[in-house]
Coordinates of C-alpha atoms and ligand atoms in Angstrom, one line a residue:
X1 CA 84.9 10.1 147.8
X2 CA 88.0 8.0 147.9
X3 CA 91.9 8.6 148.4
X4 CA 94.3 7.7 145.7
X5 CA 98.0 8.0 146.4
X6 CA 100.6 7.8 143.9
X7 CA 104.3 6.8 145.3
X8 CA 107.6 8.1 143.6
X9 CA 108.0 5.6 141.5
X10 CA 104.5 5.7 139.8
X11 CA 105.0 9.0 139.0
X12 CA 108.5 8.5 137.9
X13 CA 108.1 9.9 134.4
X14 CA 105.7 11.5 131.7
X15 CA 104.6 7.7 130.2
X16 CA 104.0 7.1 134.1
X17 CA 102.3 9.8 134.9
X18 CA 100.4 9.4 131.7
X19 CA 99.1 6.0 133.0
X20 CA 98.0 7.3 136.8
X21 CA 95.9 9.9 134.8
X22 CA 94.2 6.9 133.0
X23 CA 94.1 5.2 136.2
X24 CA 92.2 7.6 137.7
X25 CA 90.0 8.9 135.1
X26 CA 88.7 5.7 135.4
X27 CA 87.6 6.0 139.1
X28 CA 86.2 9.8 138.1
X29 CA 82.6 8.3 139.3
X30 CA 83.9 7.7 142.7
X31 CA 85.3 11.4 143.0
X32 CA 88.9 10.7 143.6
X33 CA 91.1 13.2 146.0
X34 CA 95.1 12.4 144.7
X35 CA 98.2 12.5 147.1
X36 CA 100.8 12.6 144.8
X37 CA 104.9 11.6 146.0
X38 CA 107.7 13.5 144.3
X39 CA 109.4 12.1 141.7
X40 CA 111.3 9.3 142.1
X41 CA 114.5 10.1 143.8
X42 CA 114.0 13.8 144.1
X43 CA 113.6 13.7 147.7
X44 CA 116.7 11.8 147.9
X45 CA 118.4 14.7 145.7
X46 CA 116.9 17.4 147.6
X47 CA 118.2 15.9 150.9
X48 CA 121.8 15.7 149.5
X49 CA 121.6 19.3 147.8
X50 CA 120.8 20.4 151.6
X51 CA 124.0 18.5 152.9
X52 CA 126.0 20.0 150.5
X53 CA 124.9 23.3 150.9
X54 CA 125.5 23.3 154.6
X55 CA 128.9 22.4 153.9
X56 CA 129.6 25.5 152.2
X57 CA 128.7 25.2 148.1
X58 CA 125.7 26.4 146.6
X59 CA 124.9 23.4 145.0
X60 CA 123.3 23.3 141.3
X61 CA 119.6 22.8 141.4
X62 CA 120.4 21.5 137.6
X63 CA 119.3 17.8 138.2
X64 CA 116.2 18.4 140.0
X65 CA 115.1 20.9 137.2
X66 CA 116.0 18.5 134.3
X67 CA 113.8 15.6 135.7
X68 CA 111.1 18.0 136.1
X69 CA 111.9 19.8 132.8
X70 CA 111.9 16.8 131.1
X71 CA 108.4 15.8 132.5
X72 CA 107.3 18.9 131.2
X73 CA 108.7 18.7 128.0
X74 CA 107.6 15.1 126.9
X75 CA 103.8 15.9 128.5
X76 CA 103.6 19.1 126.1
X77 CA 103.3 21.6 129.2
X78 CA 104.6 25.2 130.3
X79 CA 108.0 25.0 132.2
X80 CA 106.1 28.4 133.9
X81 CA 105.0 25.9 135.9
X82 CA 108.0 25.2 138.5
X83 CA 110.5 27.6 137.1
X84 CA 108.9 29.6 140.2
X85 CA 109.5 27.1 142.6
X86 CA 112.7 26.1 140.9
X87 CA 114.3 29.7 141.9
X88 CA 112.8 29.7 145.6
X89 CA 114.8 26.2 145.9
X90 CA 118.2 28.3 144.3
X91 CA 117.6 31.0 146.7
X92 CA 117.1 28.7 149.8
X93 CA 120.2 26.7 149.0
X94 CA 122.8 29.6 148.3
X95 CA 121.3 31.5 151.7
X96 CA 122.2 27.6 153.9
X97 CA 125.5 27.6 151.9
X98 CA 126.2 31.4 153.1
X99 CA 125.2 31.1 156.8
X100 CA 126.5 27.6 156.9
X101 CA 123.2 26.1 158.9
X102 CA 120.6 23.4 158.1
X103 CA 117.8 23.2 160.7
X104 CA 115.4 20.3 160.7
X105 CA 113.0 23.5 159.8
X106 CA 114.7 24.4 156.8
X107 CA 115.8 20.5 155.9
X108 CA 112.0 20.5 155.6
X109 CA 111.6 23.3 153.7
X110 CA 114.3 22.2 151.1
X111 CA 112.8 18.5 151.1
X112 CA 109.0 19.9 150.4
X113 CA 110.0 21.2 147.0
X114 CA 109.5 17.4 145.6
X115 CA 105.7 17.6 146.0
X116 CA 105.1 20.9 145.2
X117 CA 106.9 20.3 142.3
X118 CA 105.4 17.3 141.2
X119 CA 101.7 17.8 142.0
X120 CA 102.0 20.7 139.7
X121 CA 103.4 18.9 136.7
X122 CA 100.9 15.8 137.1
X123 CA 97.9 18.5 137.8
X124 CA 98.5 20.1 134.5
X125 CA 99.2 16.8 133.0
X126 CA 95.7 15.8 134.1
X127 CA 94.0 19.5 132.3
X128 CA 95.9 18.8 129.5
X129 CA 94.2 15.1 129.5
X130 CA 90.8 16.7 129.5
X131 CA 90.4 16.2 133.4
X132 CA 89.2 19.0 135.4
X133 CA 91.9 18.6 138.3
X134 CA 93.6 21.4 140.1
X135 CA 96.5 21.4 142.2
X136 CA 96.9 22.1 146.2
X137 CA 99.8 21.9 148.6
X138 CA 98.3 19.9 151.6
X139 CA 99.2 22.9 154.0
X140 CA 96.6 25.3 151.8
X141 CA 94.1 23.1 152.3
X142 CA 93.6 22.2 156.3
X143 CA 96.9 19.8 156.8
X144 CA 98.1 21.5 160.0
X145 CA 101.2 19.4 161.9
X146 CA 102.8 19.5 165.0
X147 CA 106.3 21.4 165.3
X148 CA 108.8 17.9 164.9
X149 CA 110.1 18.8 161.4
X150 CA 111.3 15.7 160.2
X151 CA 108.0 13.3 162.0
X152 CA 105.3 16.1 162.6
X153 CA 101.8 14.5 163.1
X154 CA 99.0 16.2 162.0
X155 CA 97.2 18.3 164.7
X156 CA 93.5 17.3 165.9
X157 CA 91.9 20.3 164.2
X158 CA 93.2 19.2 160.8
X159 CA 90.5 17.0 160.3
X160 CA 87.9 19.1 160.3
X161 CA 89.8 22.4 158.1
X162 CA 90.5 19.3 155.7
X163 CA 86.7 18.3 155.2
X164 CA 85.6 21.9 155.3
X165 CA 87.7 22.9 152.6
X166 CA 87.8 19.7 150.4
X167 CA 84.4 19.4 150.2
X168 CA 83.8 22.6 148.5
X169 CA 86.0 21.4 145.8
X170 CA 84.5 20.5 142.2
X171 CA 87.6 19.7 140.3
X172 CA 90.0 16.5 141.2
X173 CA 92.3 18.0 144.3
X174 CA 95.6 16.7 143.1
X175 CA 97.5 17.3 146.7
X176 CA 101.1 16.7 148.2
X177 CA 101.9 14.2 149.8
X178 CA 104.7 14.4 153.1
X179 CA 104.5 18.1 153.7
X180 CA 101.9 20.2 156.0
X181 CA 102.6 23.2 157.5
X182 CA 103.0 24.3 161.9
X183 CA 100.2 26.9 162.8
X184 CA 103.2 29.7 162.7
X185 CA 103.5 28.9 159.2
X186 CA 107.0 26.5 158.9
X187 CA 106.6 24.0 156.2
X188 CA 107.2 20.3 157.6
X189 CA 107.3 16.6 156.5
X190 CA 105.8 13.6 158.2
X191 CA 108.6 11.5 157.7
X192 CA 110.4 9.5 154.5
X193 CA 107.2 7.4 152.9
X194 CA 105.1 9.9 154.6
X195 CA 102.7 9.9 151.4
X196 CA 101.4 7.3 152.8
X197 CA 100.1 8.9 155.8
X198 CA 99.2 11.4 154.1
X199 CA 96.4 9.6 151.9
X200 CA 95.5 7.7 155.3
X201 CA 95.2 11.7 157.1
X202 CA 93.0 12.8 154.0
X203 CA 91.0 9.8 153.9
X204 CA 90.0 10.3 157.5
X205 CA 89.5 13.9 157.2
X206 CA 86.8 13.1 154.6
X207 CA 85.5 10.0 155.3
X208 CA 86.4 8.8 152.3
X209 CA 85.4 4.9 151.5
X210 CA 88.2 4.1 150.4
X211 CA 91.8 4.9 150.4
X212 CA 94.3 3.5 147.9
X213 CA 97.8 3.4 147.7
X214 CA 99.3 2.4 144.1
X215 CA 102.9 1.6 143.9
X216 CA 105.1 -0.1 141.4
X217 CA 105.4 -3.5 143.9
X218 CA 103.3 -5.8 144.2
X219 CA 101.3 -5.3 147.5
X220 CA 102.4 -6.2 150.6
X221 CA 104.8 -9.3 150.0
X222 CA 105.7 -12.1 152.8
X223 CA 108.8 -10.9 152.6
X224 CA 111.2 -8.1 151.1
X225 CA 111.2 -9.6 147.5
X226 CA 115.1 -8.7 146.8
X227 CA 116.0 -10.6 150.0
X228 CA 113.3 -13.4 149.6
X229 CA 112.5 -14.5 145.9
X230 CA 110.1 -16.6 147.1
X231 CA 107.9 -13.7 148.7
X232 CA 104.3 -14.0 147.9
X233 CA 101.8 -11.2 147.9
X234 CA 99.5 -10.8 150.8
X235 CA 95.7 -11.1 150.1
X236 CA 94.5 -9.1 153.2
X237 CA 96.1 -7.7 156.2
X238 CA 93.9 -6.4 159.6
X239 CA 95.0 -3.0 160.6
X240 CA 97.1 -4.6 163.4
X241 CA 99.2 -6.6 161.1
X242 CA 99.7 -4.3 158.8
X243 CA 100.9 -1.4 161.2
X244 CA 103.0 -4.1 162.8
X245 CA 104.6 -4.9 159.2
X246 CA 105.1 -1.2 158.7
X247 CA 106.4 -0.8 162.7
X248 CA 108.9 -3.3 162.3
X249 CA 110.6 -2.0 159.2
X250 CA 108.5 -3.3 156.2
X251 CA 109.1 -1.1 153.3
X252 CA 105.3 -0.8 152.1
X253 CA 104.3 1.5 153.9
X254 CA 104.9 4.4 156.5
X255 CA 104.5 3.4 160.1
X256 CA 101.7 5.5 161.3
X257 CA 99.9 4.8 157.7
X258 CA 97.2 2.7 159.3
X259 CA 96.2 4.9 162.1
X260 CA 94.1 7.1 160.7
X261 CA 91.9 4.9 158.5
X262 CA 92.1 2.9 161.6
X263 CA 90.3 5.4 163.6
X264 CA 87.4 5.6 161.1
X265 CA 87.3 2.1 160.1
X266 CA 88.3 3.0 155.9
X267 CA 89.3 -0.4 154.2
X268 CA 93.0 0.9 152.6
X269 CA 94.2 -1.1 149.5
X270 CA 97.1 -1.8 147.8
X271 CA 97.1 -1.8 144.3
X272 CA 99.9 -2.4 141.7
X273 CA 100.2 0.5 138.9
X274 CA 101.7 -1.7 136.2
X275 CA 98.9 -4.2 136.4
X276 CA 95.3 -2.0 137.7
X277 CA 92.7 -4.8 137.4
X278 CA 95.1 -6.7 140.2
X279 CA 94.8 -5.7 143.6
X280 CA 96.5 -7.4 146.4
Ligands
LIG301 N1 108.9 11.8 148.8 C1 108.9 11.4 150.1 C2 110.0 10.3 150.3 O1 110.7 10.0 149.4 C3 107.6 10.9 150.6 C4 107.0 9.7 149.9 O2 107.5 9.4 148.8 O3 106.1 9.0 150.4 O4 110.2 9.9 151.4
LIG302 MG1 106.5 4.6 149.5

């Protein structure tokens, strides 16, 4: 098996999403497990409809429906599929903007709706393409965490509830990235990038033999690209330099990415969405 993650901005629209499907259908032979990101600035929007709830206004879930909405439309699918979701996220808000609190338990909670919103469009996307794929939020299937909403780290027994369930599965697991769930049942997120770490937790889990992250950049880079037009793409990293880059503030990837591939010894590769026969 290997791991293929797909960040926000590879998954930004339908055409996008359209073009990971290919991607992966591509890899079917080396029975792929997805981590999917929510759609490009969703989690941004999600963290400022929290803010303004708190402060008193049940903010309109109106954007984050019409980019999802939109998906749905221009991929031919059922908006059934997170008008569900969409009202838990209404209800959530208006209840913060009537008792006037955000915990870093329910800023999880409101945050987690960009996976489990997107994972469900790009699952049925994938059906609809002919690939048998099915949907799961990471906490269904074995991604137990810690208690530090905001940076929880998967607990030691997730491994194992991870391979026992996954490996039962015959259709492509489509799964969320950033969110797992405390034993008492409180949804949390590993941290902003935290797809990342998710693919690496997953990968462990089931020994994958690979792990892949595709993003819309080129790779790792010398240097942040916008700050540094000379920036050059890295050919290969160790684990130590690249959880050093990540450590010190590189964008690429989440700091505690590396860890878990680095436990198990699983190469992880970049690779560029826009151009798939390139890796870096
Ligand atoms: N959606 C989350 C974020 O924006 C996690 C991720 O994309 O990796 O931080
Ligand atoms: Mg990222």
């Amino acid at each position: 098996m290997i791991v293929m993650k797909f960040g926000g901005s590879s998954v930004s629209n339908a055409e996008k999403i359209r073009q990971v499907i290919e991607i992966v259908r591509g890899r079917l032979p080396r029975k792929p497990l997805v981590i999917v990101s929510a759609l490009r600035g969703v989690t941004d929007d999600l963290f400022k409809l929290g803010e303004q709830a708190v402060r008193g206004s049940s903010p309109p879930v109106e954007p984050v429906r019409k980019r999802h909405l939109e998906a749905i439309r221009e991929l031919g699918l059922d908006p059934v599929l997170v008008e569900p979701l969409l009202g838990e996220l209404e209800a959530l808000l208006k209840g913060i903007s009537l008792v006037k609190e955000l915990s870093p338990r329910s800023l999880d909670y409101i945050v987690s709706f960009g996976e489990r919103l997107s994972s469900r469009v790009i699952a049925a996307a994938f059906v609809k393409a002919g690939v048998a794929a099915e949907q799961h939020d990471a906490f269904d299937i074995g991604l137990l965490t810690t208690e530090e909403h905001g940076a929880a780290q998967p607990l030691p027994e997730a491994d194992g509830e991870i391979k026992r369930i996954v490996s039962k599965m015959a259709k492509v697991p489509i799964v969320t990235g950033y969110i797992g769930k405390t034993k008492g049942g409180s949804i949390t997120t590993l941290g902003r990038n935290g797809s990342d770490y998710s693919a690496t937790i997953f990968g462990a889990a089931i020994d994958a033999d690979e792990i892949e992250i595709w993003s819309d950049v080129d790779g790792i880079m010398t240097a942040d690209p916008r700050l540094a037009p000379t920036a050059k793409p890295i050919d290969a990293l160790t684990f130590a330099e690249a959880s050093e880059l990540a450590y010190y503030g590189g964008k690429v990837l989440h700091p505690a990415t590396i860890t878990p591939a680095m436990r198990k010894g699983i190469t992880v590769r970049c690779l560029i969405t826009f151009k798939p026969d390139n890796n870096c």
